[in-house]
């Protein structure tokens, strides 16, 4: 019966769907031997006290600060590039290289980040990411030429590569199972917050002289590093990394801060120790290059969802929103930058919706809502540019389509892809496998950012967004075929889920049956 009888933390029996068969559900599995009294006792174990919730919340917030750097860079560059073009007289190809190179170079940071985090720890890898990015931002701020600007851009890219892969891994490893989905989505919240701050910075400083304004915009990105330095002295190291270093007592101490139940902590610690010792006989990279069938399914799911997150064109929409709105008929730099603020607000507001729903509705339903909604919005944008032209109706529909696209992205595939890649891999492989997913994400992001203007010139903006809408439609099929529901399962149980490729399909059928019965009752 697959996962039947597997217990989470030794206290709560799960059906195949990962749904607790607790006291509120009178439709109990026939092979369940738990009593109603047992269920009532178990429900207490999954209630976190206010102090514990605040502590875990603070750790997730501090760990996500690096994501502000990525978001700010994406948002600010969309407007700063207008003034960099005017000041440094760069060509359109140089513009594409400047914008897209950050994503391509960040793959070096992501690849190195997996191994680095296994050696020096998750926490200090986040600190290293902030230092490297800060150096890059300083070089860009003072750059007298395109060449020096690119040097700073490359440094910033490496720092961002470290940051984007390690934050979700750290949060997933420190979070209680019941809140892991929402907490692991925090980096995406902070990316969106950073994008919004970048858009606001563009608008706020756009009236300054052209040789100064873009430098101020880029310099502001250094400020979050101050908070990151403070965070390193507040947050603990990942308990799973501590176990891998045989620092079991320190791991126990961290777990006790995130879960008050001593028995449950000991059981979770035993699970982690067992998972950490499973693959000692094989080198990590050798196992990734010659994966078992279950690991291969994990890699397809993790790498695929990361690539689909970017090849649906989100970075083209975010980086080049002023260009898109200009093509739709909006005139004047101030009006263009003001319109991008609306995009940033939409992206940030709807990520909050995802945080609320990811541990209630589940990962897969949010992915369906997101990918289907993005497909509609991208097709609408393609239709607008192809058939409606630059009139008032065209402008309104273009702005609505762009805002709708980023909203649907933020409510699903934006945060959920990072949640999945941080929780589906076995402990020993998690950091480096997640790094591979981040590499796929950054490569696809770079390719889109570095080619969008050229492709749009060749086949029109409308044609480009039509291609994005087709790719988005394919992502719906990918979610259906390759993504399991991981809501409510411990990291160790998710590993078991992938050992049978049909397990999650049976789980979802059972989940649907249970929900249908509850609704009928």
Short mmCIF file of C-alpha atoms in Angstrom, two decimals:
data_model
loop_
_atom_site.label_atom_id
_atom_site.label_comp_id
_atom_site.label_asym_id
_atom_site.label_seq_id
_atom_site.Cartn_x
_atom_site.Cartn_y
_atom_site.Cartn_z
CA UNK A 1 0.00 0.00 0.00
CA UNK A 2 2.89 2.42 -0.64
CA UNK A 3 3.18 4.94 2.17
CA UNK A 4 0.48 3.42 4.34
CA UNK A 5 1.71 3.09 7.89
CA UNK A 6 4.60 5.54 7.45
CA UNK A 7 4.45 7.88 10.39
CA UNK A 8 5.45 11.53 10.40
CA UNK A 9 7.62 12.18 13.43
CA UNK A 10 6.23 8.96 14.86
CA UNK A 11 2.98 10.65 15.83
CA UNK A 12 0.67 11.03 12.88
CA UNK A 13 -0.25 8.32 10.42
CA UNK A 14 -0.61 9.46 6.86
CA UNK A 15 -2.70 8.11 4.04
CA UNK A 16 -1.21 8.05 0.56
CA UNK A 17 -2.22 11.65 0.10
CA UNK A 18 -0.28 12.80 3.11
CA UNK A 19 -3.51 13.97 4.75
CA UNK A 20 -3.75 13.33 8.45
CA UNK A 21 -6.47 10.85 9.27
CA UNK A 22 -7.31 12.82 12.38
CA UNK A 23 -10.29 13.24 14.58
CA UNK A 24 -12.01 15.68 12.26
CA UNK A 25 -12.16 13.08 9.48
CA UNK A 26 -14.58 10.28 10.17
CA UNK A 27 -13.68 8.58 6.85
CA UNK A 28 -10.75 6.52 8.07
CA UNK A 29 -8.56 4.11 6.12
CA UNK A 30 -9.55 0.46 6.78
CA UNK A 31 -5.95 -0.46 7.66
CA UNK A 32 -5.64 2.34 10.21
CA UNK A 33 -5.40 1.16 13.79
CA UNK A 34 -5.38 4.55 15.47
CA UNK A 35 -8.12 5.41 17.89
CA UNK A 36 -9.94 8.70 18.13
CA UNK A 37 -8.10 9.36 21.38
CA UNK A 38 -4.76 8.82 19.64
CA UNK A 39 -5.75 11.32 16.99
CA UNK A 40 -6.74 13.91 19.56
CA UNK A 41 -3.38 13.53 21.26
CA UNK A 42 -1.54 13.80 17.95
CA UNK A 43 -3.19 17.05 16.95
CA UNK A 44 -1.45 18.71 19.89
CA UNK A 45 1.96 17.70 18.56
CA UNK A 46 1.47 19.71 15.38
CA UNK A 47 0.44 22.93 17.11
CA UNK A 48 3.40 25.26 17.50
CA UNK A 49 3.52 27.74 20.36
CA UNK A 50 3.65 31.45 19.60
CA UNK A 51 7.30 31.70 20.62
CA UNK A 52 8.29 28.78 18.37
CA UNK A 53 6.31 30.16 15.43
CA UNK A 54 7.98 33.55 15.87
CA UNK A 55 11.43 31.97 16.04
CA UNK A 56 10.94 29.89 12.89
CA UNK A 57 9.35 32.88 11.13
CA UNK A 58 12.35 35.07 12.02
CA UNK A 59 14.78 32.45 10.71
CA UNK A 60 12.88 32.24 7.41
CA UNK A 61 12.81 36.04 7.06
CA UNK A 62 16.53 36.47 7.77
CA UNK A 63 17.45 33.59 5.45
CA UNK A 64 15.42 35.20 2.67
CA UNK A 65 17.18 38.57 2.75
CA UNK A 66 19.59 37.57 -0.03
CA UNK A 67 16.56 37.19 -2.28
CA UNK A 68 15.90 40.93 -1.94
CA UNK A 69 19.22 41.49 -3.70
CA UNK A 70 18.17 39.40 -6.70
CA UNK A 71 14.73 40.99 -6.87
CA UNK A 72 16.09 44.51 -6.53
CA UNK A 73 18.63 43.92 -9.28
CA UNK A 74 15.95 42.58 -11.65
CA UNK A 75 13.57 45.45 -10.93
CA UNK A 76 16.10 48.29 -10.90
CA UNK A 77 17.88 47.19 -14.07
CA UNK A 78 14.62 47.37 -16.06
CA UNK A 79 14.59 51.15 -15.53
CA UNK A 80 18.30 51.87 -15.03
CA UNK A 81 19.08 50.43 -18.46
CA UNK A 82 17.19 53.33 -20.06
CA UNK A 83 19.62 55.82 -18.50
CA UNK A 84 22.70 53.58 -18.91
CA UNK A 85 21.98 53.52 -22.65
CA UNK A 86 21.83 57.30 -22.71
CA UNK A 87 24.91 57.84 -20.50
CA UNK A 88 27.31 55.14 -21.74
CA UNK A 89 25.93 54.97 -25.31
CA UNK A 90 25.59 51.18 -25.33
CA UNK A 91 24.03 49.24 -28.22
CA UNK A 92 20.91 47.06 -28.07
CA UNK A 93 23.05 43.91 -28.11
CA UNK A 94 25.13 45.25 -25.21
CA UNK A 95 21.87 45.99 -23.39
CA UNK A 96 20.78 42.36 -23.79
CA UNK A 97 24.19 41.09 -22.62
CA UNK A 98 24.20 43.41 -19.60
CA UNK A 99 20.70 42.38 -18.54
CA UNK A 100 20.95 38.65 -19.26
CA UNK A 101 24.55 37.99 -18.21
CA UNK A 102 23.63 38.12 -14.51
CA UNK A 103 21.44 35.04 -14.85
CA UNK A 104 23.99 33.13 -16.91
CA UNK A 105 26.88 33.91 -14.56
CA UNK A 106 24.77 33.16 -11.49
CA UNK A 107 24.85 29.48 -12.50
CA UNK A 108 28.52 29.48 -11.42
CA UNK A 109 27.44 30.61 -7.98
CA UNK A 110 24.65 28.04 -7.90
CA UNK A 111 26.94 25.19 -8.91
CA UNK A 112 29.59 26.22 -6.39
CA UNK A 113 26.94 26.93 -3.77
CA UNK A 114 25.88 23.31 -3.37
CA UNK A 115 29.37 22.08 -2.54
CA UNK A 116 30.22 25.22 -0.55
CA UNK A 117 27.14 24.85 1.65
CA UNK A 118 28.06 21.21 2.34
CA UNK A 119 31.54 22.33 3.47
CA UNK A 120 31.06 25.61 5.38
CA UNK A 121 27.36 25.26 6.20
CA UNK A 122 24.09 26.69 4.91
CA UNK A 123 24.26 29.82 7.07
CA UNK A 124 27.74 31.01 6.12
CA UNK A 125 27.09 30.31 2.44
CA UNK A 126 24.34 32.93 2.68
CA UNK A 127 26.88 35.34 4.17
CA UNK A 128 29.35 34.65 1.36
CA UNK A 129 26.61 35.34 -1.19
CA UNK A 130 25.94 38.76 0.32
CA UNK A 131 29.63 39.74 0.35
CA UNK A 132 30.18 38.80 -3.31
CA UNK A 133 27.01 40.59 -4.43
CA UNK A 134 27.92 43.69 -2.45
CA UNK A 135 31.32 43.84 -4.17
CA UNK A 136 29.62 43.59 -7.57
CA UNK A 137 27.08 46.28 -6.77
CA UNK A 138 29.85 48.65 -5.66
CA UNK A 139 31.80 48.11 -8.90
CA UNK A 140 28.66 48.73 -11.01
CA UNK A 141 27.87 51.92 -9.10
CA UNK A 142 31.31 53.40 -9.85
CA UNK A 143 31.72 51.97 -13.37
CA UNK A 144 33.03 54.54 -15.90
CA UNK A 145 32.47 52.27 -18.91
CA UNK A 146 30.46 49.33 -20.21
CA UNK A 147 33.40 46.97 -19.64
CA UNK A 148 33.76 47.84 -15.94
CA UNK A 149 29.97 47.70 -15.57
CA UNK A 150 30.11 44.13 -16.88
CA UNK A 151 32.80 43.18 -14.32
CA UNK A 152 30.50 44.31 -11.52
CA UNK A 153 27.58 42.55 -13.16
CA UNK A 154 29.51 39.27 -13.23
CA UNK A 155 30.43 39.53 -9.54
CA UNK A 156 26.83 40.30 -8.63
CA UNK A 157 25.70 37.30 -10.67
CA UNK A 158 27.96 34.89 -8.77
CA UNK A 159 26.66 36.25 -5.45
CA UNK A 160 23.07 35.88 -6.55
CA UNK A 161 23.76 32.32 -7.71
CA UNK A 162 24.90 31.41 -4.19
CA UNK A 163 21.89 33.11 -2.63
CA UNK A 164 19.05 31.73 -4.75
CA UNK A 165 19.97 28.08 -4.26
CA UNK A 166 20.83 28.07 -0.56
CA UNK A 167 17.96 30.04 1.02
CA UNK A 168 15.14 27.57 0.11
CA UNK A 169 17.32 24.61 1.15
CA UNK A 170 18.10 26.18 4.54
CA UNK A 171 14.47 27.10 5.24
CA UNK A 172 13.18 23.66 4.22
CA UNK A 173 15.69 21.99 6.53
CA UNK A 174 14.86 24.13 9.55
CA UNK A 175 11.06 24.38 9.15
CA UNK A 176 8.43 22.18 10.83
CA UNK A 177 6.57 19.99 8.33
CA UNK A 178 3.23 21.72 8.90
CA UNK A 179 4.60 25.11 7.82
CA UNK A 180 7.39 24.13 5.42
CA UNK A 181 5.58 25.08 2.20
CA UNK A 182 4.70 28.62 3.25
CA UNK A 183 8.07 29.25 4.91
CA UNK A 184 10.05 27.93 1.95
CA UNK A 185 8.13 30.38 -0.22
CA UNK A 186 9.61 33.32 1.69
CA UNK A 187 12.58 33.78 -0.69
CA UNK A 188 10.10 34.30 -3.52
CA UNK A 189 8.26 36.90 -1.41
CA UNK A 190 11.50 38.77 -0.91
CA UNK A 191 12.40 38.53 -4.59
CA UNK A 192 9.09 40.16 -5.39
CA UNK A 193 9.59 42.77 -2.68
CA UNK A 194 13.02 43.49 -4.16
CA UNK A 195 11.54 43.85 -7.65
CA UNK A 196 8.95 46.29 -6.34
CA UNK A 197 11.64 48.29 -4.50
CA UNK A 198 13.67 48.36 -7.71
CA UNK A 199 10.72 49.74 -9.68
CA UNK A 200 10.06 52.35 -7.01
CA UNK A 201 13.75 53.31 -6.99
CA UNK A 202 13.66 53.77 -10.77
CA UNK A 203 10.69 56.10 -10.50
CA UNK A 204 12.09 58.00 -7.48
CA UNK A 205 15.51 58.74 -8.96
CA UNK A 206 14.56 59.11 -12.64
CA UNK A 207 14.48 62.93 -12.38
CA UNK A 208 18.16 63.13 -11.35
CA UNK A 209 20.83 63.92 -13.99
CA UNK A 210 21.35 60.99 -16.35
CA UNK A 211 25.00 60.39 -15.36
CA UNK A 212 24.02 60.09 -11.67
CA UNK A 213 20.52 58.60 -11.44
CA UNK A 214 21.31 55.04 -12.57
CA UNK A 215 24.34 54.91 -10.26
CA UNK A 216 22.16 55.84 -7.26
CA UNK A 217 19.62 53.22 -8.31
CA UNK A 218 22.30 50.50 -8.33
CA UNK A 219 23.98 51.73 -5.11
CA UNK A 220 20.77 51.37 -3.10
CA UNK A 221 21.04 47.59 -3.70
CA UNK A 222 23.99 47.45 -1.30
CA UNK A 223 21.84 48.35 1.73
CA UNK A 224 20.21 44.90 2.35
CA UNK A 225 23.69 43.45 2.95
CA UNK A 226 23.83 45.32 6.26
CA UNK A 227 20.78 43.40 7.50
CA UNK A 228 22.21 40.12 6.20
CA UNK A 229 25.37 40.63 8.28
CA UNK A 230 23.16 41.07 11.37
CA UNK A 231 21.08 38.00 10.45
CA UNK A 232 24.12 35.70 10.46
CA UNK A 233 24.48 36.25 14.20
CA UNK A 234 20.81 35.50 14.86
CA UNK A 235 19.84 32.44 12.83
CA UNK A 236 21.09 28.92 13.71
CA UNK A 237 22.77 26.47 11.38
CA UNK A 238 20.60 23.87 9.63
CA UNK A 239 20.05 20.84 11.90
CA UNK A 240 20.35 18.50 8.91
CA UNK A 241 23.76 19.96 7.98
CA UNK A 242 24.86 19.64 11.61
CA UNK A 243 23.93 15.95 11.58
CA UNK A 244 25.95 15.47 8.40
CA UNK A 245 28.92 16.94 10.30
CA UNK A 246 28.27 14.57 13.26
CA UNK A 247 27.35 17.53 15.46
CA UNK A 248 24.25 15.78 16.75
CA UNK A 249 23.89 17.67 20.04
CA UNK A 250 23.90 21.01 18.22
CA UNK A 251 21.30 19.65 15.79
CA UNK A 252 19.12 18.54 18.72
CA UNK A 253 19.39 22.02 20.23
CA UNK A 254 18.22 23.66 17.00
CA UNK A 255 15.33 21.20 16.60
CA UNK A 256 14.18 21.95 20.15
CA UNK A 257 13.92 25.62 19.20
CA UNK A 258 11.60 24.77 16.30
CA UNK A 259 9.60 22.05 18.06
CA UNK A 260 8.86 21.97 21.80
CA UNK A 261 7.98 18.26 21.91
CA UNK A 262 11.04 16.35 23.15
CA UNK A 263 9.83 12.95 21.91
CA UNK A 264 9.04 14.32 18.48
CA UNK A 265 12.45 16.01 18.29
CA UNK A 266 14.21 12.73 19.07
CA UNK A 267 12.20 10.90 16.42
CA UNK A 268 12.91 13.58 13.83
CA UNK A 269 16.61 13.51 14.75
CA UNK A 270 16.65 9.74 14.23
CA UNK A 271 15.00 10.18 10.82
CA UNK A 272 17.63 12.75 9.81
CA UNK A 273 20.51 10.54 11.00
CA UNK A 274 19.10 7.60 9.05
CA UNK A 275 18.66 9.73 5.90
CA UNK A 276 22.16 11.22 6.25
CA UNK A 277 23.72 7.76 6.37
CA UNK A 278 21.87 6.16 3.48
CA UNK A 279 24.17 7.16 0.67
CA UNK A 280 27.61 7.18 2.27
CA UNK A 281 28.89 4.50 -0.06
CA UNK A 282 28.57 6.67 -3.20
CA UNK A 283 30.00 10.08 -4.10
CA UNK A 284 27.29 12.73 -4.44
CA UNK A 285 28.08 13.79 -8.00
CA UNK A 286 28.53 10.20 -9.15
CA UNK A 287 25.05 9.44 -7.84
CA UNK A 288 23.60 12.50 -9.55
CA UNK A 289 25.22 11.57 -12.87
CA UNK A 290 24.16 7.92 -12.59
CA UNK A 291 20.89 8.22 -10.66
CA UNK A 292 18.64 5.46 -9.45
CA UNK A 293 15.11 5.38 -10.94
CA UNK A 294 13.65 7.26 -7.95
CA UNK A 295 16.40 9.91 -8.03
CA UNK A 296 15.93 10.25 -11.78
CA UNK A 297 12.25 11.05 -11.20
CA UNK A 298 13.27 13.64 -8.59
CA UNK A 299 15.73 15.25 -11.01
CA UNK A 300 13.17 15.39 -13.82
CA UNK A 301 10.65 17.02 -11.49
CA UNK A 302 13.08 19.46 -9.88
CA UNK A 303 15.05 20.46 -12.97
CA UNK A 304 11.97 20.57 -15.19
CA UNK A 305 9.88 22.82 -12.95
CA UNK A 306 12.84 25.20 -12.54
CA UNK A 307 13.28 25.48 -16.31
CA UNK A 308 9.56 25.94 -16.99
CA UNK A 309 9.48 28.74 -14.40
CA UNK A 310 11.77 30.79 -16.65
CA UNK A 311 11.15 29.70 -20.25
CA UNK A 312 7.56 30.89 -19.97
CA UNK A 313 9.09 34.38 -20.22
CA UNK A 314 8.69 35.90 -16.77
CA UNK A 315 12.07 37.66 -16.91
CA UNK A 316 11.24 39.15 -20.31
CA UNK A 317 8.08 40.57 -18.76
CA UNK A 318 9.90 41.92 -15.70
CA UNK A 319 13.21 43.12 -17.19
CA UNK A 320 11.69 44.65 -20.30
CA UNK A 321 8.34 45.87 -19.02
CA UNK A 322 9.20 49.50 -19.94
CA UNK A 323 10.02 48.36 -23.50
CA UNK A 324 6.80 46.33 -23.66
CA UNK A 325 4.69 49.23 -22.44
CA UNK A 326 6.47 51.59 -24.83
CA UNK A 327 5.59 49.24 -27.70
CA UNK A 328 1.99 49.20 -26.49
CA UNK A 329 1.81 53.01 -26.83
CA UNK A 330 2.74 54.48 -23.41
CA UNK A 331 4.96 57.56 -23.84
CA UNK A 332 7.49 59.29 -21.54
CA UNK A 333 10.02 57.70 -19.16
CA UNK A 334 8.06 58.70 -16.06
CA UNK A 335 4.84 57.12 -17.38
CA UNK A 336 6.70 53.96 -18.39
CA UNK A 337 8.34 53.61 -14.98
CA UNK A 338 5.06 54.33 -13.20
CA UNK A 339 3.41 51.50 -15.18
CA UNK A 340 6.17 49.13 -14.08
CA UNK A 341 5.37 49.94 -10.44
CA UNK A 342 1.90 48.49 -11.07
CA UNK A 343 3.59 45.30 -12.29
CA UNK A 344 5.70 45.17 -9.11
CA UNK A 345 2.67 45.68 -6.88
CA UNK A 346 0.75 42.88 -8.65
CA UNK A 347 3.70 40.51 -8.35
CA UNK A 348 4.19 41.25 -4.64
CA UNK A 349 0.53 41.14 -3.59
CA UNK A 350 -0.17 37.77 -5.19
CA UNK A 351 2.89 36.10 -3.70
CA UNK A 352 1.23 36.73 -0.33
CA UNK A 353 -1.80 34.79 -1.59
CA UNK A 354 0.48 31.87 -2.43
CA UNK A 355 2.01 31.89 1.05
CA UNK A 356 -1.43 31.53 2.62
CA UNK A 357 -2.54 28.73 0.29
CA UNK A 358 0.54 26.58 -0.33
CA UNK A 359 0.16 24.54 2.88
CA UNK A 360 -3.66 24.55 2.75
CA UNK A 361 -4.56 24.04 -0.90
CA UNK A 362 -1.32 22.25 -1.77
CA UNK A 363 1.52 22.64 -4.27
CA UNK A 364 -0.06 21.05 -7.32
CA UNK A 365 -3.40 22.93 -7.37
CA UNK A 366 -1.50 26.22 -7.17
CA UNK A 367 0.69 25.12 -10.08
CA UNK A 368 -2.40 24.37 -12.17
CA UNK A 369 -3.97 27.75 -11.38
CA UNK A 370 -0.69 29.51 -12.12
CA UNK A 371 0.28 27.84 -15.40
CA UNK A 372 -3.22 27.98 -16.88
CA UNK A 373 -3.63 31.65 -15.89
CA UNK A 374 -0.22 32.55 -17.33
CA UNK A 375 -1.08 30.82 -20.59
CA UNK A 376 -4.23 32.92 -20.95
CA UNK A 377 -2.45 36.19 -20.09
CA UNK A 378 0.49 35.54 -22.41
CA UNK A 379 -1.87 34.72 -25.28
CA UNK A 380 -3.85 37.87 -24.50
CA UNK A 381 -0.65 39.95 -24.65
CA UNK A 382 0.31 38.36 -27.97
CA UNK A 383 -3.19 39.08 -29.34
CA UNK A 384 -2.97 42.70 -28.15
CA UNK A 385 0.32 43.44 -29.91
CA UNK A 386 -0.67 41.59 -33.07
CA UNK A 387 -4.20 42.87 -33.63
CA UNK A 388 -5.05 45.87 -31.42
CA UNK A 389 -2.12 48.24 -32.01
CA UNK A 390 -1.28 51.23 -29.78
CA UNK A 391 -4.69 52.72 -28.99
CA UNK A 392 -6.18 53.16 -25.54
CA UNK A 393 -7.76 49.70 -25.61
CA UNK A 394 -4.43 48.16 -26.60
CA UNK A 395 -2.58 49.97 -23.81
CA UNK A 396 -5.15 48.95 -21.20
CA UNK A 397 -5.17 45.31 -22.30
CA UNK A 398 -1.35 45.19 -22.46
CA UNK A 399 -0.99 46.53 -18.91
CA UNK A 400 -3.72 44.18 -17.66
CA UNK A 401 -2.13 41.17 -19.40
CA UNK A 402 1.35 41.89 -18.04
CA UNK A 403 0.02 42.44 -14.50
CA UNK A 404 -2.11 39.29 -14.80
CA UNK A 405 0.85 37.25 -16.01
CA UNK A 406 3.09 38.24 -13.09
CA UNK A 407 0.18 37.76 -10.66
CA UNK A 408 -0.47 34.18 -11.83
CA UNK A 409 3.28 33.53 -11.79
CA UNK A 410 3.51 34.71 -8.18
CA UNK A 411 0.53 32.71 -6.98
CA UNK A 412 1.99 29.39 -8.18
CA UNK A 413 5.03 28.47 -10.20
CA UNK A 414 7.12 31.36 -8.85
CA UNK A 415 7.28 30.22 -5.21
CA UNK A 416 6.21 26.58 -5.59
CA UNK A 417 9.11 25.63 -7.85
CA UNK A 418 11.56 26.61 -5.08
CA UNK A 419 9.47 24.80 -2.48
CA UNK A 420 9.55 21.59 -4.53
CA UNK A 421 13.27 21.62 -5.32
CA UNK A 422 14.12 22.21 -1.67
CA UNK A 423 12.02 19.32 -0.36
CA UNK A 424 12.03 16.46 -2.91
CA UNK A 425 15.71 15.43 -2.79
CA UNK A 426 17.36 13.12 -0.20
CA UNK A 427 19.31 14.89 2.54
CA UNK A 428 22.79 13.90 1.37
CA UNK A 429 22.07 15.11 -2.18
CA UNK A 430 19.77 18.02 -1.36
CA UNK A 431 22.13 21.00 -1.59
CA UNK A 432 23.86 19.93 -4.79
CA UNK A 433 20.71 18.63 -6.48
CA UNK A 434 18.94 21.90 -5.62
CA UNK A 435 21.98 23.69 -7.06
CA UNK A 436 21.47 21.84 -10.36
CA UNK A 437 17.86 23.01 -10.40
CA UNK A 438 18.97 26.57 -9.74
CA UNK A 439 21.46 26.28 -12.63
CA UNK A 440 18.65 25.28 -14.99
CA UNK A 441 16.59 28.20 -13.71
CA UNK A 442 19.39 30.73 -14.18
CA UNK A 443 20.41 29.44 -17.64
CA UNK A 444 16.84 29.67 -18.90
CA UNK A 445 16.46 33.10 -17.32
CA UNK A 446 19.63 34.31 -19.02
CA UNK A 447 18.69 32.92 -22.40
CA UNK A 448 15.30 34.64 -22.28
CA UNK A 449 16.73 37.95 -21.04
CA UNK A 450 19.60 37.95 -23.56
CA UNK A 451 17.46 37.10 -26.57
CA UNK A 452 14.09 38.80 -26.00
CA UNK A 453 14.80 42.07 -27.82
CA UNK A 454 16.47 40.34 -30.78
CA UNK A 455 13.70 37.75 -31.12
CA UNK A 456 11.04 40.46 -30.80
CA UNK A 457 12.74 42.44 -33.60
CA UNK A 458 12.79 39.32 -35.77
CA UNK A 459 9.25 37.96 -35.24
CA UNK A 460 7.52 40.93 -33.49
CA UNK A 461 6.65 41.27 -29.81
CA UNK A 462 3.28 39.61 -30.42
CA UNK A 463 4.93 36.59 -32.04
CA UNK A 464 7.37 36.26 -29.14
CA UNK A 465 4.60 36.23 -26.55
CA UNK A 466 2.63 33.72 -28.59
CA UNK A 467 5.64 31.37 -28.28
CA UNK A 468 5.72 32.00 -24.53
CA UNK A 469 2.00 31.13 -24.30
CA UNK A 470 2.60 27.79 -26.07
CA UNK A 471 5.46 26.95 -23.69
CA UNK A 472 3.24 27.89 -20.75
CA UNK A 473 0.58 25.49 -22.04
CA UNK A 474 3.22 22.74 -22.12
CA UNK A 475 4.07 23.51 -18.48
CA UNK A 476 0.49 22.57 -17.54
CA UNK A 477 1.06 19.11 -19.03
CA UNK A 478 4.42 18.82 -17.24
CA UNK A 479 2.79 19.56 -13.86
CA UNK A 480 0.15 16.89 -14.51
CA UNK A 481 2.67 14.21 -15.51
CA UNK A 482 5.71 14.80 -13.31
CA UNK A 483 4.87 16.81 -10.18
CA UNK A 484 3.56 14.99 -7.07
CA UNK A 485 1.72 16.61 -4.19
CA UNK A 486 4.11 17.00 -1.24
CA UNK A 487 1.86 18.93 1.13
CA UNK A 488 1.83 17.55 4.69
CA UNK A 489 4.72 15.10 4.26
CA UNK A 490 8.05 15.22 6.05
CA UNK A 491 11.18 15.54 3.90
CA UNK A 492 12.02 11.93 4.61
CA UNK A 493 8.52 10.74 3.56
CA UNK A 494 8.75 12.67 0.28
CA UNK A 495 11.85 10.63 -0.54
CA UNK A 496 9.77 7.46 -0.13
CA UNK A 497 7.06 8.94 -2.35
CA UNK A 498 9.39 8.99 -5.36
CA UNK A 499 10.35 5.34 -5.03
CA UNK A 500 7.12 4.46 -6.83
CA UNK A 501 6.40 6.65 -9.87
CA UNK A 502 2.66 5.99 -9.61
CA UNK A 503 2.48 6.70 -5.87
CA UNK A 504 1.53 10.36 -6.14
CA UNK A 505 -1.21 9.64 -8.71
CA UNK A 506 -2.82 7.16 -6.30
CA UNK A 507 -2.32 9.67 -3.51
CA UNK A 508 -4.16 12.39 -5.39
CA UNK A 509 -7.06 10.07 -6.23
CA UNK A 510 -7.38 9.15 -2.56
CA UNK A 511 -7.14 12.78 -1.50
CA UNK A 512 -9.94 13.66 -3.90
CA UNK A 513 -12.10 10.84 -2.54
CA UNK A 514 -11.58 11.97 1.06
CA UNK A 515 -12.36 15.59 0.25
CA UNK A 516 -15.48 14.56 -1.69
CA UNK A 517 -16.75 12.48 1.23
CA UNK A 518 -16.10 15.28 3.71
CA UNK A 519 -17.97 17.76 1.51
CA UNK A 520 -20.93 15.38 1.14
CA UNK A 521 -21.09 14.90 4.88
#
